[in-house]
XYZ file of C-alpha atoms in Angstrom:
654
model
C -3.893 22.783 -38.811
C -6.906 25.303 -39.853
C -8.590 23.131 -42.332
C -8.933 20.136 -39.258
C -9.508 22.722 -36.240
C -12.868 23.920 -38.441
C -13.723 20.319 -39.451
C -14.456 20.328 -35.393
C -16.416 23.759 -35.042
C -18.107 22.305 -38.079
C -19.306 19.003 -36.282
C -19.385 20.514 -32.922
C -22.317 23.329 -34.691
C -24.169 19.986 -36.417
C -24.688 18.634 -31.831
C -28.023 20.477 -31.394
C -28.406 22.846 -28.923
C -31.153 20.831 -26.899
C -28.249 17.971 -26.497
C -25.577 20.051 -24.995
C -27.457 21.498 -21.859
C -28.767 18.258 -21.006
C -25.959 16.952 -21.212
C -24.705 20.473 -18.996
C -27.153 19.444 -16.744
C -26.545 16.583 -16.931
C -23.114 16.671 -16.255
C -23.455 19.725 -14.046
C -26.120 17.833 -11.219
C -25.178 15.854 -8.067
C -27.761 13.620 -8.130
C -27.051 12.752 -10.746
C -24.263 11.523 -10.383
C -24.725 9.687 -7.806
C -27.050 7.165 -9.651
C -24.233 5.829 -11.969
C -22.085 5.045 -8.610
C -24.604 2.331 -8.169
C -23.513 0.201 -11.252
C -23.770 -3.016 -11.068
C -20.764 -5.735 -11.037
C -21.057 -6.928 -13.685
C -21.738 -4.168 -16.145
C -19.353 -1.741 -17.583
C -19.145 2.694 -15.616
C -21.786 5.126 -17.523
C -18.717 6.797 -19.844
C -18.300 10.471 -18.420
C -16.766 12.957 -21.386
C -13.728 15.669 -20.053
C -14.820 18.837 -20.227
C -12.958 22.052 -21.807
C -13.027 25.151 -19.957
C -11.794 28.142 -21.711
C -10.713 31.195 -19.699
C -9.053 34.504 -21.272
C -7.003 37.184 -19.279
C -7.403 40.142 -19.800
C -4.066 42.786 -21.192
C -2.023 42.652 -18.890
C -0.656 46.585 -18.555
C 3.351 47.418 -19.915
C 2.731 44.458 -22.172
C 0.200 45.860 -25.204
C 2.337 48.330 -28.134
C -0.347 50.459 -30.424
C -0.398 47.674 -33.198
C -1.211 45.097 -30.542
C -4.165 44.216 -31.096
C -6.598 41.342 -29.338
C -6.701 38.208 -31.902
C -9.814 36.490 -29.639
C -13.165 37.279 -28.660
C -15.676 35.313 -27.207
C -18.905 34.834 -28.354
C -21.427 33.451 -26.117
C -20.843 31.992 -23.198
C -19.515 28.948 -24.767
C -17.594 29.405 -28.319
C -15.390 32.312 -29.006
C -13.817 32.948 -31.704
C -9.891 33.595 -33.707
C -8.355 34.594 -36.505
C -7.715 32.822 -39.434
C -3.871 33.005 -39.567
C -3.801 31.636 -43.537
C -6.703 34.775 -43.918
C -7.716 38.137 -41.971
C -10.404 38.014 -42.842
C -11.905 35.150 -42.242
C -11.806 33.588 -37.945
C -12.029 30.157 -36.763
C -14.626 28.956 -33.817
C -14.132 26.667 -31.207
C -16.984 25.959 -28.924
C -16.914 23.784 -25.131
C -18.207 23.488 -23.039
C -17.340 27.354 -21.827
C -15.490 30.361 -21.892
C -15.099 32.872 -20.248
C -14.180 36.201 -20.972
C -11.933 39.084 -20.032
C -14.598 40.753 -17.567
C -15.195 36.247 -15.858
C -14.680 36.885 -11.590
C -11.956 33.730 -9.517
C -15.959 32.081 -8.441
C -17.763 32.753 -12.037
C -14.956 29.831 -12.469
C -15.048 28.078 -9.884
C -18.584 27.827 -9.265
C -19.531 27.109 -12.940
C -16.382 24.536 -14.465
C -14.771 23.255 -10.774
C -17.741 23.283 -7.971
C -20.481 20.440 -9.501
C -17.905 17.365 -9.894
C -17.024 17.764 -5.013
C -20.161 16.297 -5.326
C -18.126 13.056 -7.152
C -15.450 12.320 -4.378
C -18.624 11.644 -1.364
C -19.337 8.446 -3.468
C -15.885 7.619 -4.186
C -14.660 8.618 -7.463
C -11.845 10.034 -8.062
C -11.798 13.906 -9.685
C -9.034 16.154 -11.456
C -8.587 19.979 -12.580
C -6.116 20.619 -14.530
C -4.799 24.514 -15.659
C -3.016 23.830 -19.173
C -2.329 26.507 -21.387
C 1.331 28.384 -22.408
C 3.612 30.306 -20.224
C 2.077 33.707 -18.900
C -1.549 32.926 -19.844
C -2.085 32.966 -16.388
C -3.175 29.093 -14.983
C -1.674 29.877 -12.009
C -3.056 32.373 -10.989
C -6.800 30.194 -11.745
C -4.954 27.609 -9.010
C -4.002 29.910 -6.892
C -4.591 33.837 -6.733
C -4.593 36.472 -4.492
C -6.174 36.778 -0.588
C -8.129 39.186 -2.819
C -9.059 36.836 -5.546
C -8.797 32.857 -3.623
C -8.269 30.716 -7.013
C -9.849 26.959 -6.946
C -7.569 25.721 -4.670
C -8.678 27.428 -1.654
C -11.557 27.482 -2.968
C -12.648 23.570 -3.422
C -10.648 22.651 0.146
C -12.409 25.343 1.513
C -16.114 23.244 0.215
C -15.315 19.879 0.989
C -14.166 20.638 4.497
C -17.364 22.194 4.565
C -18.651 19.276 2.824
C -17.443 17.136 4.855
C -18.419 18.230 8.129
C -21.894 17.627 7.113
C -21.650 14.377 5.242
C -19.725 13.229 8.622
C -21.741 13.903 11.365
C -22.910 12.390 14.387
C -25.658 10.581 13.511
C -24.660 10.125 9.471
C -24.312 6.503 7.949
C -20.765 8.136 6.806
C -17.438 8.839 9.254
C -15.686 10.984 6.715
C -12.154 11.850 7.223
C -9.766 13.904 4.400
C -5.645 14.418 4.074
C -3.882 16.148 1.406
C -0.338 15.834 -0.242
C 1.862 18.545 -2.838
C 4.160 17.255 -5.358
C 6.012 18.694 -8.312
C 7.365 17.056 -10.764
C 11.150 18.885 -11.779
C 12.429 17.421 -15.120
C 10.860 14.547 -15.203
C 11.803 13.699 -11.228
C 8.874 13.122 -8.826
C 9.362 15.622 -5.765
C 7.348 15.566 -3.118
C 7.205 18.829 -1.639
C 6.031 18.148 1.962
C 9.536 16.597 2.166
C 11.595 18.321 0.855
C 14.619 16.232 1.476
C 12.155 12.617 0.039
C 14.552 12.744 -2.907
C 12.959 11.617 -6.064
C 9.408 9.158 -5.712
C 8.264 6.101 -8.057
C 4.839 6.159 -9.776
C 3.314 2.842 -9.041
C -0.070 1.372 -10.176
C -1.459 -1.241 -7.538
C -3.990 -4.121 -9.385
C -7.720 -2.674 -9.366
C -5.060 0.869 -11.806
C -4.885 2.604 -8.995
C -1.812 5.461 -9.775
C -0.487 5.362 -6.466
C 2.979 6.543 -5.750
C 4.733 4.956 -1.961
C 6.317 6.626 0.091
C 3.983 9.835 -0.296
C 3.677 12.250 2.969
C 0.244 12.769 3.394
C -0.962 15.060 5.898
C -4.386 14.723 7.908
C -7.307 18.118 7.227
C -9.855 18.544 9.762
C -11.146 22.001 8.584
C -8.810 25.420 6.681
C -6.763 26.575 9.466
C -5.271 22.849 9.464
C -5.091 23.114 5.099
C -2.767 26.672 5.128
C -0.418 25.640 7.540
C 0.751 23.170 5.625
C 0.277 23.545 2.222
C 1.087 27.577 2.365
C 4.530 26.946 2.992
C 5.066 23.995 1.057
C 4.444 26.251 -1.234
C 7.128 28.113 -0.992
C 9.727 24.916 -2.027
C 8.167 24.679 -5.732
C 10.621 25.368 -8.506
C 9.811 28.568 -10.264
C 11.973 31.329 -12.145
C 12.038 34.546 -13.449
C 12.192 35.046 -18.117
C 11.251 36.928 -19.548
C 7.826 37.085 -19.868
C 7.555 36.077 -16.927
C 9.435 37.296 -13.219
C 8.000 34.156 -10.973
C 7.602 31.424 -13.843
C 6.684 28.002 -13.187
C 9.806 25.684 -14.464
C 7.289 22.114 -12.464
C 4.275 20.938 -13.222
C 2.547 20.875 -9.535
C 0.034 18.675 -8.076
C -1.671 18.919 -5.278
C -3.481 15.248 -3.827
C -6.777 15.788 -1.441
C -7.718 11.885 -0.380
C -11.240 11.537 0.961
C -11.652 8.136 3.083
C -15.447 7.144 4.018
C -16.036 4.861 6.871
C -19.382 3.078 6.889
C -20.671 2.704 10.271
C -23.534 0.635 10.929
C -22.978 -2.923 8.701
C -22.035 -3.953 5.999
C -19.250 -1.352 7.605
C -17.946 -0.586 3.283
C -14.898 1.946 2.406
C -15.010 4.355 -0.178
C -11.842 6.630 -1.114
C -12.009 9.295 -3.606
C -9.580 11.463 -5.215
C -9.450 15.195 -6.220
C -6.268 15.778 -8.553
C -5.827 19.845 -8.469
C -3.245 20.378 -10.968
C -1.270 23.029 -12.340
C 1.384 22.303 -15.284
C 3.999 24.392 -16.598
C 3.296 26.355 -19.500
C 4.955 25.186 -22.408
C 8.275 27.861 -22.994
C 8.940 29.847 -26.383
C 12.850 29.226 -25.828
C 13.145 33.345 -28.664
C 10.960 35.019 -26.746
C 11.901 33.824 -23.295
C 15.556 34.400 -22.977
C 15.967 30.877 -21.667
C 19.823 29.697 -21.277
C 21.443 27.374 -19.799
C 19.214 25.782 -16.529
C 16.353 27.917 -17.817
C 17.067 25.853 -20.731
C 16.912 22.457 -19.869
C 14.061 22.964 -17.506
C 12.457 25.298 -20.868
C 13.211 21.242 -22.610
C 11.413 19.398 -19.808
C 8.691 21.153 -19.572
C 8.196 21.374 -24.036
C 9.198 17.501 -24.166
C 5.897 16.292 -20.657
C 3.279 18.553 -22.620
C 4.210 16.919 -26.372
C 3.705 13.691 -24.965
C 0.577 14.231 -23.497
C -0.786 15.609 -27.175
C 0.085 12.675 -27.802
C -1.489 10.224 -25.489
C -5.220 12.610 -26.160
C -3.908 11.769 -29.916
C -3.501 8.596 -28.821
C -7.000 8.262 -27.004
C -9.082 9.713 -29.141
C -7.687 7.715 -32.391
C -9.020 4.578 -30.187
C -4.220 3.468 -30.871
C -4.307 0.428 -28.539
C -0.615 1.232 -26.803
C -1.539 5.088 -24.532
C 2.268 6.206 -24.439
C 1.410 6.604 -20.522
C 5.499 5.898 -20.066
C 6.484 7.966 -21.822
C 6.241 11.023 -19.393
C 6.596 10.717 -15.347
C 3.380 13.992 -16.262
C 0.994 11.222 -17.987
C 1.666 8.881 -16.203
C 0.154 10.467 -12.928
C -2.445 11.287 -15.648
C -3.795 7.556 -16.191
C -7.042 8.152 -13.705
C -8.043 11.734 -15.750
C -7.360 10.735 -18.989
C -9.170 8.001 -20.151
C -8.606 6.880 -16.819
C -11.193 6.109 -14.588
C -12.505 9.939 -12.818
C -14.420 13.213 -13.596
C -11.342 15.388 -15.024
C -12.536 19.014 -16.001
C -9.695 20.521 -18.156
C -9.551 25.030 -17.933
C -7.093 25.964 -20.763
C -5.657 29.662 -20.230
C -5.088 32.310 -23.527
C -3.184 35.251 -24.094
C -5.073 37.356 -25.818
C -2.450 39.549 -27.333
C -1.355 39.292 -30.567
C 1.583 38.045 -30.597
C 0.777 35.394 -28.668
C -0.940 33.569 -31.241
C 0.602 30.580 -31.990
C 0.324 29.018 -28.611
C -3.124 30.438 -28.313
C -3.913 28.668 -31.330
C -2.181 25.705 -29.947
C -3.599 25.261 -26.742
C -7.254 26.558 -28.497
C -6.469 23.014 -30.943
C -5.440 20.612 -27.635
C -8.414 21.321 -26.655
C -10.491 20.606 -29.046
C -8.539 17.150 -29.300
C -9.158 17.358 -25.123
C -13.302 17.314 -24.756
C -13.422 14.149 -26.778
C -11.516 11.740 -24.171
C -13.782 9.075 -23.380
C -12.630 8.712 -19.229
C -15.008 6.411 -17.078
C -15.537 6.483 -13.464
C -16.074 4.052 -10.610
C -17.134 3.787 -7.039
C -14.498 2.739 -5.422
C -15.277 0.685 -2.041
C -14.718 -1.975 -0.597
C -15.790 -4.473 2.122
C -14.381 -5.029 5.720
C -15.331 -8.735 6.616
C -12.454 -8.502 9.532
C -15.331 -6.801 10.909
C -18.389 -8.200 9.724
C -17.009 -11.319 11.395
C -16.662 -9.746 14.185
C -20.479 -9.168 14.562
C -21.905 -11.847 13.321
C -22.959 -12.684 16.026
C -24.718 -9.983 16.924
C -26.387 -9.818 14.239
C -28.733 -12.614 14.673
C -29.164 -11.806 18.650
C -30.611 -8.336 16.916
C -33.097 -10.578 13.956
C -36.163 -12.099 15.788
C -37.182 -15.725 14.787
C -38.940 -15.064 12.146
C -36.124 -12.944 10.029
C -33.611 -15.477 10.898
C -34.992 -17.738 9.665
C -36.080 -15.286 6.518
C -32.369 -14.704 6.243
C -31.015 -18.692 6.363
C -31.529 -20.087 2.512
C -33.361 -22.494 2.300
C -30.520 -25.219 1.876
C -29.886 -24.439 5.526
C -33.836 -24.354 6.546
C -33.651 -28.324 5.034
C -30.677 -28.954 7.442
C -32.102 -27.191 11.080
C -31.653 -26.485 13.798
C -30.562 -29.488 16.653
C -32.212 -26.406 19.234
C -35.944 -26.655 19.503
C -38.295 -23.445 18.835
C -38.680 -21.836 22.351
C -41.983 -20.849 22.826
C -43.418 -17.248 22.264
C -43.306 -14.823 24.529
C -46.461 -11.787 24.492
C -46.149 -8.352 24.841
C -45.863 -7.888 27.558
C -42.661 -10.363 28.441
C -40.851 -9.622 26.201
C -37.123 -8.721 26.305
C -34.784 -6.284 24.425
C -32.675 -7.703 22.884
C -30.158 -5.413 23.323
C -30.372 -6.838 26.518
C -27.940 -9.713 25.410
C -25.024 -8.269 24.562
C -24.080 -6.468 28.870
C -20.936 -8.313 28.237
C -20.160 -6.762 24.207
C -17.234 -4.617 23.799
C -17.966 -0.296 24.382
C -17.471 0.564 20.872
C -19.801 -2.927 19.373
C -22.196 -1.863 21.232
C -22.353 1.659 20.859
C -22.588 0.928 17.330
C -25.568 -1.470 17.741
C -27.147 0.799 19.376
C -27.649 3.304 17.216
C -28.546 0.437 14.325
C -31.754 -0.605 16.830
C -32.596 3.379 16.997
C -31.986 3.852 12.713
C -34.283 0.400 13.094
C -36.762 1.752 15.490
C -37.172 5.308 13.096
C -37.866 2.962 10.289
C -40.050 0.445 11.295
C -39.434 -2.507 10.297
C -39.100 -1.833 6.764
C -35.498 -0.501 8.236
C -32.062 -1.645 5.652
C -32.599 -5.020 6.388
C -28.576 -6.341 8.869
C -27.066 -8.612 5.408
C -26.998 -6.628 1.810
C -25.358 -10.128 0.900
C -27.491 -11.303 -2.143
C -29.715 -14.155 -1.334
C -27.733 -15.963 -3.650
C -24.312 -15.180 -3.334
C -24.552 -16.412 0.249
C -26.388 -19.948 -1.090
C -23.251 -20.429 -3.348
C -21.118 -19.408 -0.237
C -23.495 -22.336 1.684
C -23.206 -24.823 -0.304
C -18.561 -24.799 -0.745
C -18.607 -24.680 2.657
C -21.151 -28.180 2.949
C -19.498 -29.502 0.637
C -15.621 -28.704 2.437
C -17.226 -30.675 5.702
C -18.370 -33.143 3.895
C -15.207 -33.686 1.974
C -13.303 -34.071 5.608
C -15.026 -36.144 7.477
C -15.268 -38.585 4.175
C -11.113 -37.585 4.835
C -11.322 -38.802 8.469
C -13.493 -42.243 7.551
C -11.119 -43.523 5.041
C -7.726 -42.566 7.343
C -10.334 -44.377 10.952
C -10.013 -47.514 8.300
C -6.431 -47.341 7.227
C -5.375 -47.423 10.753
C -7.747 -50.438 11.579
C -6.791 -52.580 8.579
C -2.957 -52.418 9.990
C -4.324 -52.787 13.255
C -5.891 -56.430 12.232
C -2.569 -56.753 9.690
C -0.492 -57.015 13.030
C -2.499 -59.052 14.700
C -3.228 -62.368 11.901
C 0.221 -62.822 10.650
C 3.091 -60.828 12.903
C 5.793 -62.258 10.420
C 4.898 -59.648 7.896
C 5.024 -56.457 10.054
C 9.203 -56.006 8.445
C 7.785 -56.937 4.533
C 4.602 -54.908 5.129
C 4.378 -52.481 2.257
C 5.039 -47.885 2.886
C 1.645 -47.231 3.104
C 1.286 -49.736 5.509
C 3.381 -47.208 8.568
C 2.763 -48.803 12.008
C 1.884 -46.775 15.010
C 4.674 -43.540 16.029
C 3.993 -44.916 19.406
C 5.394 -48.534 18.920
C 8.488 -47.190 17.332
C 11.818 -47.420 19.151
C 13.067 -43.999 19.601
C 17.114 -44.055 19.276
C 19.242 -41.376 22.297
C 22.660 -40.432 20.587
C 25.580 -40.861 22.984
C 27.717 -38.115 23.363
C 30.793 -39.238 21.450
C 34.409 -39.112 24.341
C 37.671 -36.742 22.984
C 40.576 -37.818 21.950
C 42.947 -36.815 23.826
C 46.256 -36.043 21.045
C 50.065 -35.552 22.152
C 52.890 -33.061 21.043
C 54.931 -35.495 18.072
C 58.346 -34.514 20.341
C 57.328 -36.061 23.378
C 55.749 -39.446 21.882
C 59.345 -40.030 20.737
C 61.029 -39.273 23.567
C 58.995 -41.727 25.404
C 59.480 -44.409 23.037
C 62.671 -44.008 22.994
C 62.826 -45.338 26.692
C 63.434 -48.202 26.988
C 60.542 -49.462 29.632
C 58.915 -46.806 28.756
C 54.635 -47.629 27.392
C 52.551 -45.571 24.858
C 48.764 -46.433 25.076
C 46.558 -43.351 25.341
C 43.493 -44.808 24.087
C 42.023 -48.456 23.423
C 39.648 -49.819 21.873
C 37.220 -53.009 23.289
C 34.599 -54.796 21.833
C 34.517 -56.514 17.993
C 32.092 -54.482 16.129
C 29.081 -53.358 16.158
C 25.951 -55.423 15.224
C 23.237 -53.398 13.272
C 21.495 -56.572 11.788
C 18.716 -56.682 15.682
C 17.253 -54.777 18.193
C 16.713 -56.959 21.628
C 18.354 -56.227 25.182
C 20.854 -57.766 25.445
C 22.957 -56.779 21.471
C 22.063 -53.674 22.938
C 24.196 -53.964 26.375
C 26.702 -55.425 23.614
C 26.334 -51.405 21.655
C 27.569 -49.876 25.159
C 31.051 -52.233 25.087
C 31.930 -50.917 21.355
C 33.445 -48.237 22.597
C 36.969 -46.477 23.033
C 38.391 -46.411 26.822
C 41.130 -44.254 27.966
C 44.405 -44.984 29.365
C 47.605 -43.118 31.165
C 50.963 -44.654 31.651
C 51.547 -43.798 35.195
C 55.202 -42.956 34.262
C 53.244 -39.997 31.987
C 50.880 -39.611 34.517
C 54.205 -38.582 37.134
C 56.320 -37.164 34.695
C 53.298 -34.417 33.685
C 52.755 -33.318 37.710
C 56.173 -32.999 38.531
C 56.007 -30.702 35.530
C 53.056 -29.592 36.846
C 54.478 -29.160 40.217
C 58.160 -26.880 38.319
C 55.997 -24.987 37.173
C 54.167 -24.373 40.869
C 56.906 -23.526 42.043
C 59.319 -21.385 39.633
C 57.214 -19.784 36.638
C 55.894 -16.419 36.829
C 52.096 -15.005 37.288
C 52.430 -15.087 32.735
C 54.199 -17.810 33.156
C 51.204 -20.171 35.346
C 48.591 -18.033 33.548
C 49.232 -20.925 30.134
C 47.814 -23.485 32.488
C 44.460 -24.366 31.863
C 41.479 -22.198 34.037
C 44.337 -19.551 34.841
C 43.910 -16.673 34.723
C 44.918 -13.295 36.055
C 44.236 -13.494 39.614
C 44.235 -16.392 40.365
C 48.321 -16.483 38.647
C 48.546 -13.890 40.811
C 47.339 -15.637 43.871
C 48.960 -18.488 43.463
C 52.063 -16.376 43.731
C 51.149 -14.249 47.099
C 51.420 -18.227 48.439
C 54.204 -19.403 47.509
C 56.478 -16.426 49.084
C 53.381 -16.695 51.850
C 54.256 -20.945 52.188
C 57.707 -21.189 50.415
C 57.983 -24.494 47.494
C 54.644 -26.558 47.102
C 54.353 -29.695 47.337
C 52.475 -33.301 46.247
C 50.938 -32.896 49.645
C 50.011 -29.279 49.502
C 48.732 -29.311 46.214
C 45.545 -30.387 47.529
C 45.062 -27.108 49.823
C 45.952 -24.625 46.527
C 43.255 -25.982 44.684
C 39.863 -25.070 47.815
C 41.965 -21.947 47.746
C 41.446 -21.073 44.076
C 38.496 -21.987 44.332
C 37.053 -19.607 47.378
C 38.831 -17.641 44.612
C 37.440 -17.621 41.829
C 38.972 -15.949 38.762
């Protein structure tokens, strides 16, 4: 371990100081990063190394013993040395992008390492700040701080909101909005601190490689008061516990996600999205010193496992291995953008000066030395609103003059020409403003065009062009549309030829209509459409009743009788359609059976109760009571007054 550290420190010493200063100046300048975001689509994004800063916390009162001397000493603003555990007469030297000693304030750390990366969010790029170190080294104090000494998170939000207000002011080309989400990773579970009842969330990856968490709560933030209203109650939901080294030890990794959405007010109406990850990692723990048992021991095991996978990811990136184990842990899966991804990353390694934390300090310094070799490739997350472009296509043509519209058209469009002759040029006194033609437009769109007219008037003839599409891409698109139109015309001509051929064949030889090929189809208007007739229902009599009627000598039981012969399907003439209509079943009932049924109904009306009457068809409770009342009022029913009863029932429906 010591030899490896010596090699790393030796390599850092060989780098010329002039190059290091030049690299630090380029990384901390906002203007330099703005140029990096304007990269062509075919080029790879420029690399950006993970920047590492080390913070040494002061001695904690009451914890240092008489023989507990410091084991770490700062040399300058970028390097430090620590005692060699193999030989106490030697020291191991480390060099990082920044070193903050015991007397460094929260403002020094924020202004020196974190504040320069906020400008990248306005360019549509991602950024992340990670606080790493052993338990009790001051990570949470660095990120959160106190009311008297605010940490990285409140300072970053305050400056970011101020930047968005300035850049999104009225008259500026972009409209900006800020949202926040807050989560923790506790025992390999992703929990939403803004909505603790949501349960374990999943981590996904979209088609462009961006890491996202579906279902994570997002709160809009317009001022620092809004941020405090959401953040302070959510911080109380984070899992903490007491150990021997820390009374409020973080038992989970906390991640604050801040999104900056930008929408361009003028054409071509681009959209940008920048993400800021502010991560407070849980510290690695030695259970022999912390005295963890039970639940605390299980939490410590989950924390150490995730940090071990984090070290494996850094080693795999430095060695260029084909597989990086991001998916082995929820923490590394979430940090896929920050380590080896598309974010400007800052790692703040917190260490303790006491000699009893020597092994934890050396381990943290070795991890920080390996992390600064990781290369990220930030790029701008930008997209276009195609539906908005389609809606303002006519408005842009109206704003362009005759000469400008001719230049905007491609050479192919010029060859085709316009069907309308060009209008005569008007004199300067008769020249009208092009905005007078847009009186019938949507008010919101009209306001945008007025802003565009003022912008072009202030910049003169050399202002920003309305259409930002490259000329080559526009020509390719026009050529593709022309080819599609030609293909459609060709298919229409072919269809007309086929129809004319079919009509000519029918006129010359009408006998071949039936034997024509499947391709030569008759027009739809000449086909005979047959409508299916409703089927008649057959009544099935009970078997006992049929047997009784069959036993009587004069009984004739013919319930259904078929009329007509076989059905012919060969021809569809009108005469045959009449035979087809007669080919059906006809209902025939014997008079004895009809008389018998009527007598049975009459007996049921005269002697049956209301319950027996409900067994008849279409007789409910109300009609049954009406029948019983009729019988009590007028006496028994006869064949003559059944018709009067039916009329009365129709007047009183059930």
